[in-house]
Coordinates of N, CA and C in Angstrom, one line a residue:
X11 N -104.7 -44.9 -27.1 CA -104.5 -45.8 -26.0 C -103.2 -46.7 -26.2
X12 N -102.4 -46.9 -25.2 CA -101.3 -47.7 -25.3 C -101.6 -49.1 -24.8
X13 N -101.0 -50.1 -25.4 CA -101.1 -51.5 -24.9 C -99.8 -52.1 -24.5
X14 N -99.8 -52.8 -23.4 CA -98.6 -53.4 -22.9 C -98.1 -54.5 -23.8
X15 N -96.8 -54.5 -24.1 CA -96.3 -55.6 -25.0 C -96.2 -56.9 -24.3
X16 N -96.3 -57.0 -23.0 CA -96.2 -58.2 -22.2 C -97.5 -58.8 -22.0
X17 N -98.4 -58.1 -21.4 CA -99.7 -58.7 -21.0 C -100.8 -58.4 -22.0
X18 N -100.5 -57.5 -22.8 CA -101.4 -57.0 -23.9 C -102.7 -56.4 -23.4
X19 N -102.7 -55.9 -22.2 CA -103.8 -55.1 -21.7 C -103.5 -53.6 -21.9
X20 N -104.5 -52.8 -21.8 CA -104.4 -51.3 -21.9 C -103.6 -50.8 -20.8
X21 N -102.8 -49.8 -21.1 CA -102.0 -49.0 -20.1 C -102.8 -47.8 -19.9
X22 N -103.4 -47.6 -18.7 CA -104.3 -46.5 -18.4 C -103.5 -45.3 -17.9
X23 N -104.0 -44.1 -18.1 CA -103.3 -42.9 -17.6 C -103.2 -43.1 -16.1
X24 N -102.0 -42.7 -15.6 CA -101.7 -42.9 -14.2 C -101.0 -44.2 -13.9
X25 N -101.1 -45.2 -14.8 CA -100.3 -46.4 -14.5 C -98.8 -46.2 -14.7
X26 N -98.1 -46.8 -13.9 CA -96.6 -46.7 -14.0 C -96.2 -47.5 -15.2
X27 N -95.7 -46.8 -16.2 CA -95.4 -47.4 -17.5 C -93.9 -47.2 -17.9
X28 N -93.5 -48.0 -18.8 CA -92.1 -47.8 -19.4 C -92.0 -48.1 -20.8
X29 N -91.2 -47.3 -21.5 CA -90.9 -47.5 -22.9 C -89.6 -48.1 -23.1
X30 N -89.5 -49.3 -23.6 CA -88.2 -50.0 -23.8 C -87.7 -49.7 -25.2
X31 N -86.4 -49.5 -25.3 CA -85.7 -49.3 -26.5 C -84.8 -50.5 -26.8
X32 N -84.9 -51.5 -25.9 CA -84.0 -52.8 -26.1 C -84.4 -53.5 -27.3
X33 N -83.4 -54.1 -28.0 CA -83.7 -54.9 -29.1 C -84.5 -56.1 -28.7
X34 N -85.5 -56.3 -29.5 CA -86.4 -57.5 -29.2 C -87.5 -57.1 -28.2
X35 N -87.3 -56.0 -27.5 CA -88.4 -55.7 -26.4 C -88.9 -54.2 -26.6
X36 N -88.7 -53.7 -27.8 CA -89.1 -52.3 -28.0 C -90.6 -52.1 -27.9
X37 N -91.0 -51.1 -27.1 CA -92.4 -50.8 -27.0 C -92.8 -50.4 -25.5
X38 N -94.1 -50.2 -25.3 CA -94.6 -49.8 -24.0 C -94.9 -51.0 -23.1
X39 N -94.7 -50.9 -21.8 CA -95.0 -51.9 -20.9 C -95.5 -51.3 -19.6
X40 N -96.4 -52.0 -18.9 CA -96.5 -51.7 -17.5 C -95.2 -51.9 -16.8
X41 N -94.8 -51.1 -15.8 CA -93.5 -51.3 -15.2 C -93.3 -52.7 -14.7
X42 N -94.3 -53.2 -14.0 CA -94.2 -54.6 -13.5 C -94.1 -55.6 -14.5
X43 N -94.7 -55.4 -15.7 CA -94.6 -56.3 -16.8 C -93.2 -56.2 -17.4
X44 N -92.7 -55.1 -17.5 CA -91.3 -54.9 -18.1 C -90.3 -55.7 -17.2
X45 N -90.5 -55.6 -15.9 CA -89.6 -56.3 -15.0 C -89.7 -57.8 -15.2
X46 N -90.9 -58.3 -15.3 CA -91.1 -59.7 -15.5 C -90.6 -60.1 -16.9
X47 N -90.8 -59.3 -17.9 CA -90.3 -59.7 -19.3 C -88.7 -59.7 -19.2
X48 N -88.1 -58.8 -18.5 CA -86.6 -58.8 -18.4 C -86.1 -60.1 -17.7
X49 N -86.8 -60.4 -16.6 CA -86.4 -61.6 -15.9 C -86.5 -62.8 -16.8
X50 N -87.6 -62.9 -17.5 CA -87.8 -64.1 -18.4 C -86.7 -64.1 -19.5
X51 N -86.4 -63.0 -20.1 CA -85.4 -62.9 -21.2 C -84.1 -63.3 -20.6
X52 N -83.8 -62.8 -19.4 CA -82.4 -63.2 -18.8 C -82.3 -64.6 -18.5
X53 N -83.4 -65.3 -18.0 CA -83.4 -66.7 -17.8 C -83.2 -67.5 -19.0
X54 N -83.8 -67.1 -20.1 CA -83.7 -67.8 -21.4 C -82.3 -67.6 -22.0
X55 N -81.8 -66.4 -21.9 CA -80.5 -66.1 -22.4 C -79.4 -66.8 -21.7
X56 N -79.5 -66.9 -20.3 CA -78.5 -67.6 -19.5 C -78.6 -69.0 -19.8
X57 N -79.7 -69.6 -20.0 CA -79.8 -71.0 -20.4 C -79.2 -71.3 -21.7
X58 N -79.4 -70.4 -22.7 CA -78.8 -70.6 -24.0 C -77.3 -70.5 -24.0
X59 N -76.8 -69.6 -23.2 CA -75.4 -69.4 -23.1 C -74.7 -70.7 -22.4
X60 N -75.4 -71.2 -21.4 CA -74.9 -72.4 -20.7 C -74.9 -73.6 -21.6
X61 N -76.0 -73.7 -22.4 CA -76.1 -74.9 -23.3 C -75.0 -74.8 -24.4
X62 N -74.8 -73.7 -24.9 CA -73.7 -73.5 -26.0 C -72.4 -73.7 -25.4
X63 N -72.1 -73.2 -24.2 CA -70.8 -73.4 -23.5 C -70.5 -74.9 -23.2
X64 N -71.5 -75.6 -22.6 CA -71.3 -77.0 -22.3 C -71.2 -77.8 -23.6
X65 N -72.0 -77.5 -24.6 CA -71.9 -78.4 -25.8 C -70.6 -78.1 -26.6
X66 N -70.0 -76.9 -26.4 CA -68.7 -76.6 -27.0 C -67.5 -77.2 -26.3
X67 N -67.8 -77.7 -25.1 CA -66.7 -78.3 -24.3 C -65.9 -77.3 -23.4
X68 N -66.4 -76.1 -23.3 CA -65.7 -75.1 -22.5 C -65.7 -75.4 -21.0
X69 N -66.6 -76.3 -20.5 CA -66.6 -76.7 -19.1 C -65.6 -77.9 -18.8
X70 N -65.0 -78.5 -19.8 CA -64.1 -79.6 -19.5 C -63.0 -79.1 -18.7
X71 N -62.7 -79.7 -17.6 CA -61.6 -79.4 -16.7 C -61.6 -78.0 -16.2
X72 N -62.8 -77.4 -16.0 CA -63.0 -76.1 -15.5 C -62.9 -76.1 -14.0
X73 N -62.0 -75.3 -13.4 CA -61.8 -75.3 -12.0 C -62.4 -74.0 -11.4
X74 N -62.6 -73.0 -12.2 CA -63.1 -71.7 -11.7 C -62.1 -70.7 -11.4
X75 N -60.8 -71.2 -11.4 CA -59.7 -70.3 -11.2 C -58.5 -70.9 -11.8
X76 N -57.4 -70.1 -12.0 CA -56.2 -70.6 -12.6 C -55.2 -70.7 -11.4
X77 N -54.4 -71.8 -11.5 CA -53.3 -71.9 -10.5 C -52.0 -72.0 -11.3
X78 N -51.1 -71.1 -10.9 CA -49.8 -71.1 -11.6 C -48.8 -71.9 -10.8
X79 N -48.0 -72.7 -11.6 CA -46.9 -73.5 -11.0 C -45.7 -72.7 -11.1
X80 N -45.0 -72.5 -10.0 CA -43.7 -71.8 -10.0 C -42.5 -72.7 -9.7

């Protein structure tokens, strides 16, 4: 029997399942659980990147685009 890495419940025959090979997420999931796990990982990763970027000062004077003076 397979167990979902996200909800830790059994994956029954006939359930829509997914085997992830992603680093840190390797294993079997119910498809819906895999989608939720990816969303959660992306939110956490995006927050970490934003925190690092802000603390490093990369947002100082950031305009979103470059303007060239001619």
